[in-house]
Short mmCIF file of C-alpha atoms in Angstrom, two decimals:
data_model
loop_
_atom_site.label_atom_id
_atom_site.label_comp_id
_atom_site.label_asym_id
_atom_site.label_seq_id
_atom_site.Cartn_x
_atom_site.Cartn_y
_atom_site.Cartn_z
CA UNK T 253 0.00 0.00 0.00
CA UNK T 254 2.81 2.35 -0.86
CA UNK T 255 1.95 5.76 -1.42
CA UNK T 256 -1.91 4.82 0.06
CA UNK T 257 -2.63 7.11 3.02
CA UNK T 258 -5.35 5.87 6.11
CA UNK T 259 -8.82 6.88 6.21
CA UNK T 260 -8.00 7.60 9.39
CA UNK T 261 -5.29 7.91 11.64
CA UNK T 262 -4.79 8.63 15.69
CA UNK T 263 -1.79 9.80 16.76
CA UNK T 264 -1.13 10.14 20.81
CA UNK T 265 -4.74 10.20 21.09
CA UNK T 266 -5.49 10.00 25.21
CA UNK T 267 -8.93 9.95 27.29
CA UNK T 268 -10.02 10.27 30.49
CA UNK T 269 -13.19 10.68 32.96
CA UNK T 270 -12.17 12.55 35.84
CA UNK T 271 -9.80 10.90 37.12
CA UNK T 272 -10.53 7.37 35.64
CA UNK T 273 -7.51 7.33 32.36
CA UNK T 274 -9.03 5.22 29.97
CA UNK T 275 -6.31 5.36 27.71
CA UNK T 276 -3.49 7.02 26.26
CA UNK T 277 -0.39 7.49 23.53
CA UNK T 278 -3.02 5.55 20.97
CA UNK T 279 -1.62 5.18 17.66
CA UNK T 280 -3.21 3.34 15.26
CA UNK T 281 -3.86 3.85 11.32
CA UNK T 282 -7.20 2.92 9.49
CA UNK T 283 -6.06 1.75 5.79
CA UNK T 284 -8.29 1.49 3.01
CA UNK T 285 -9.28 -2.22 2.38
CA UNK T 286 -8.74 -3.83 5.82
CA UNK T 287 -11.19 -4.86 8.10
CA UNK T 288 -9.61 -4.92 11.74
CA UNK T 289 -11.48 -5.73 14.93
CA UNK T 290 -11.17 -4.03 18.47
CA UNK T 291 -11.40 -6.16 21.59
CA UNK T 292 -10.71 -5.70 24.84
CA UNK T 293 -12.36 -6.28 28.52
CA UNK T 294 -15.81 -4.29 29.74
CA UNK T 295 -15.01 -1.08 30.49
CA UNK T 296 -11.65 -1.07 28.54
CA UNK T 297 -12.82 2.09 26.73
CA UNK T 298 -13.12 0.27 23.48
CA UNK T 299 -16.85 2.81 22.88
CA UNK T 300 -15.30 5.62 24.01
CA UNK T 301 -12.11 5.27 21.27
CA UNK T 302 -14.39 4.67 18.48
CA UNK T 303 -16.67 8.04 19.38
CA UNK T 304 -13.27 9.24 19.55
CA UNK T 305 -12.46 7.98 15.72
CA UNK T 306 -16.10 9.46 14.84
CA UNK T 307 -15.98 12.77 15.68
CA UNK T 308 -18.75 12.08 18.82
CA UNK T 309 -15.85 12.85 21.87
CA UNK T 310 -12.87 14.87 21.62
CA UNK T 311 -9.79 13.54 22.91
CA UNK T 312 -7.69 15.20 26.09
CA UNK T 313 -4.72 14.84 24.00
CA UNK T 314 -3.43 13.72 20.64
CA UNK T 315 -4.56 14.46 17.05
CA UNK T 316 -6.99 12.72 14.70
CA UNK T 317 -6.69 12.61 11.26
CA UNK T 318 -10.33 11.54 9.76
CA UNK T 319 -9.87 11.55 5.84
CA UNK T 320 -13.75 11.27 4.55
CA UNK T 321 -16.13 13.87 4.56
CA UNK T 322 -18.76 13.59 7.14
CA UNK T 323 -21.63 11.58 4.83
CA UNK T 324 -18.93 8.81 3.58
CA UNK T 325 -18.02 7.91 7.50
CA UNK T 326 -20.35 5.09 8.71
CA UNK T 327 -20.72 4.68 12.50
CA UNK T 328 -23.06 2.27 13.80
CA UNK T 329 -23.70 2.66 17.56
CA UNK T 330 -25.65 0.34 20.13
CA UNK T 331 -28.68 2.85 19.82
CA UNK T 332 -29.79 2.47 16.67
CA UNK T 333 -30.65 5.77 15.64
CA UNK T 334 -34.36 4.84 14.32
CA UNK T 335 -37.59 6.72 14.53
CA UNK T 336 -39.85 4.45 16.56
CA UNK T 337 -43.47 5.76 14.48
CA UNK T 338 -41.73 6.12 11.09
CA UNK T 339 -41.80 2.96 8.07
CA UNK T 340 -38.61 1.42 7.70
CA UNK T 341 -38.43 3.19 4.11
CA UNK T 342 -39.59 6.27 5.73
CA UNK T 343 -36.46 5.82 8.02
CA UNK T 344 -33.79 5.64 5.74
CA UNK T 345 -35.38 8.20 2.99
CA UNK T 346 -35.24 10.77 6.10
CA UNK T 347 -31.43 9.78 6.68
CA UNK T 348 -30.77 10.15 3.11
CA UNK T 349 -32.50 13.46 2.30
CA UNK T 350 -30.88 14.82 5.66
CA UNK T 351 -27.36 13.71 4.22
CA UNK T 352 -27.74 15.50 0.86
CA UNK T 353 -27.55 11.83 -1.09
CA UNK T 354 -29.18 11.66 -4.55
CA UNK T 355 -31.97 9.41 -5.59
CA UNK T 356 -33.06 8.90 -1.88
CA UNK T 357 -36.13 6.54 -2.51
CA UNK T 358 -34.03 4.21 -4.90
CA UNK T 359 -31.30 3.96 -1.88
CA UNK T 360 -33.64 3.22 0.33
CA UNK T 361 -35.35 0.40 -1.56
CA UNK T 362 -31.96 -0.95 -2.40
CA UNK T 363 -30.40 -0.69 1.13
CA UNK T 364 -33.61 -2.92 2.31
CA UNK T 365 -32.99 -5.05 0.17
CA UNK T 366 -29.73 -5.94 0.96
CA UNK T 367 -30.77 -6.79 4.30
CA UNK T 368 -33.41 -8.83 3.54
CA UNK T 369 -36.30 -6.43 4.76
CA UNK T 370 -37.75 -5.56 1.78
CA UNK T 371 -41.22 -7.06 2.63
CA UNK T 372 -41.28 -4.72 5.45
CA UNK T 373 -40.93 -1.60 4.17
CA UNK T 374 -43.77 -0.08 4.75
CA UNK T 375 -44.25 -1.43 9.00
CA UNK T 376 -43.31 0.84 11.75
CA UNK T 377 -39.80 0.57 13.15
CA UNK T 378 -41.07 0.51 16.66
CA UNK T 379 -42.76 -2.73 16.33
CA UNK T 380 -39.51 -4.56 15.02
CA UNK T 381 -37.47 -7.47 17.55
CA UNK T 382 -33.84 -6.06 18.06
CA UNK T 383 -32.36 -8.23 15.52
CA UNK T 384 -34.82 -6.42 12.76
CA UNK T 385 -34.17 -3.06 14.07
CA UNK T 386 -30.83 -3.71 13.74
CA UNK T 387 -31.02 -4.86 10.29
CA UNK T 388 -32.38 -1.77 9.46
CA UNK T 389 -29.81 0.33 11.07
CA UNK T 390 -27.13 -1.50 8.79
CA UNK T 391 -29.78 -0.35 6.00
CA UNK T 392 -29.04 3.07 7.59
CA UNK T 393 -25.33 2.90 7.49
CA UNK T 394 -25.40 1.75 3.96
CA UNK T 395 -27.16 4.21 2.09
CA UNK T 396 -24.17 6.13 1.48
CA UNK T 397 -21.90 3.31 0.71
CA UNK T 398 -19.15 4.55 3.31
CA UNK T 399 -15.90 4.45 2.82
CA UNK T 400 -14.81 4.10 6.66
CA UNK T 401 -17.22 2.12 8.71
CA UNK T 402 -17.16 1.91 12.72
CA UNK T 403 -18.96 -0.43 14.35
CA UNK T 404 -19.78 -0.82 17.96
CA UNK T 405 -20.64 -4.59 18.59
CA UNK T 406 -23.35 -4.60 15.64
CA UNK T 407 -23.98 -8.08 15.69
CA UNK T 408 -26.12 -7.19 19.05
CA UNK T 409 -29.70 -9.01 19.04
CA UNK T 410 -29.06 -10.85 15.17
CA UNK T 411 -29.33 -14.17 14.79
CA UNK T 412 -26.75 -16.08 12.76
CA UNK T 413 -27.90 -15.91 9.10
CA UNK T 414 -27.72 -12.30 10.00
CA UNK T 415 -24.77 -12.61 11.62
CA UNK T 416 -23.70 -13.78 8.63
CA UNK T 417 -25.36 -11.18 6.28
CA UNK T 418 -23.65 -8.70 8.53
CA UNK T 419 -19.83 -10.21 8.17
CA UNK T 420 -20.63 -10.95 4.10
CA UNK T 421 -21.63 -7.21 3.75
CA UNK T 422 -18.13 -5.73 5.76
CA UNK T 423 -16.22 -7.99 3.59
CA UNK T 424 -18.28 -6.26 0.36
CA UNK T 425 -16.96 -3.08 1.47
CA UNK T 426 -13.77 -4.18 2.38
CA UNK T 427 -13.21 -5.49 -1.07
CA UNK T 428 -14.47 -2.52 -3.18
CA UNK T 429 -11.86 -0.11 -0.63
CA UNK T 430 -13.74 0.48 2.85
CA UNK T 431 -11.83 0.98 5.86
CA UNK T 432 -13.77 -1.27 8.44
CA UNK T 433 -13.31 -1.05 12.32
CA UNK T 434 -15.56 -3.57 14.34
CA UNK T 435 -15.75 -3.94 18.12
CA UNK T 436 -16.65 -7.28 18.49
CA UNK T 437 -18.10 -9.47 21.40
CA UNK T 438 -17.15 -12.56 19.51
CA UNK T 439 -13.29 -12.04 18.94
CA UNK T 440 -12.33 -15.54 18.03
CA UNK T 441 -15.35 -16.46 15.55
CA UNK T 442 -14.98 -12.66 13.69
CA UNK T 443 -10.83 -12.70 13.76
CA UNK T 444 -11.00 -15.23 11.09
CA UNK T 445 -12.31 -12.66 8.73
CA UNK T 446 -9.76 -9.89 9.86
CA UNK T 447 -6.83 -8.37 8.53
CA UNK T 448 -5.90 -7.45 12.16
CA UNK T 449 -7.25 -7.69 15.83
CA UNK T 450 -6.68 -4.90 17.83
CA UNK T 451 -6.78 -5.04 21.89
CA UNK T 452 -7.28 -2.28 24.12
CA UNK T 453 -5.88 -3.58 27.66
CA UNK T 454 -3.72 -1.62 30.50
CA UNK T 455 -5.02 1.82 28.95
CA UNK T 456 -2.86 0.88 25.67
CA UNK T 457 -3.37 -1.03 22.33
CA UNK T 458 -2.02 -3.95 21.14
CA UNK T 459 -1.79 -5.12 17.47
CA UNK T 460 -1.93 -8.91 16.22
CA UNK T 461 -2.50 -10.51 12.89
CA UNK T 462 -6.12 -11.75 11.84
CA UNK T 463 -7.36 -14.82 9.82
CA UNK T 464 -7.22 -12.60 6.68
CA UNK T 465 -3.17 -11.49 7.25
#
């Protein structure tokens, strides 16, 4: 990848609550076409770094370097971001007209469709289990085809053909040049499919070789 820059890069990035350092001198480089995963113990910080990567929390020290405008960045939270009394489609055409993307309603028919809730476009998002509401937020994150994608534990509440869906997707926009960061409460199932597995532990992070390296 000579001469290829990161989508995003931290350099000395450090956080902490009060007194509590969750952790500090992070360096780390997001390059396009990898898919790396973050792991590390409850209450490592591992949320807190990637609102860090997203824009959502500034750091107490260190620089980030985010390399994608604002509507090709991807972040897919535990909330899911969803208007409970809104259709599905009506969900993702607000998302898209609010991010300035052309031909909303063809986005949003495709995005359902890629996750397999196409038949339920037109029911309410609040009456959807947690593993359809998430669906749809991946729906959300799509419509834009990002370029950097952060993802905090978004196999939450799927079973595992959408488990599944979810990996085949990140591996989609891995190969056409996404830069994919997943936190991931199933490190040694998901590693297989990463270039990289990162590990937030003692307030550092430690880099080892995926399944994909």
């Amino acid at each position: 990848m000579e001469g290829v820059r990161p989508l995003l890069e931290l350099q000395g990035v450090a956080k902490a609550f009060g007194p509590r350092l969750l952790f500090r001198r992070i360096d780390v480089a997001l390059m396009p076409g990898t898919l790396s995963l973050l792991a590390g113990a409850n209450g490592a910080g591992k949320s807190t770094l990637m609102r860090v990567m997203a824009g959502l929390t500034k750091p107490d020290s260190g620089t980030v370097l985010r390399r994608v405008p604002d509507e090709r960045l991807g972040y897919m939270a535990h909330a899911t971001f969803l208007y409970p009394g809104l259709e599905a489609e009506e969900n993702l055409l607000f998302w898209a007209r609010a991010a300035g993307l052309d031909h909303p309603g063809e986005r949003a028919k495709k995005a359902l469709e890629t996750v397999g809730l196409a038949r339920h476009a037109h029911e309410r998002a609040g009456i959807f289990s947690r593993g359809m509401a998430q669906r749809l937020n991946l729906a959300r994150l799509l419509l834009a085809e990002p370029s950097l994608i952060l993802l905090d534990e978004p196999a939450t509440g799927l079973d595992v053909s959408s488990r599944a869906m979810l990996m085949e997707l990140m591996l989609k926009a891995r190969s056409r040049g996404a830069a994919i960061l997943w936190i991931s409460h199933d490190t040694a199932g998901d590693s297989r499919h990463a270039d990289r597995v990162l590990t937030l532990e003692n307030r550092s992070l430690r880099e080892e070789a995926g399944g994909l390296s």
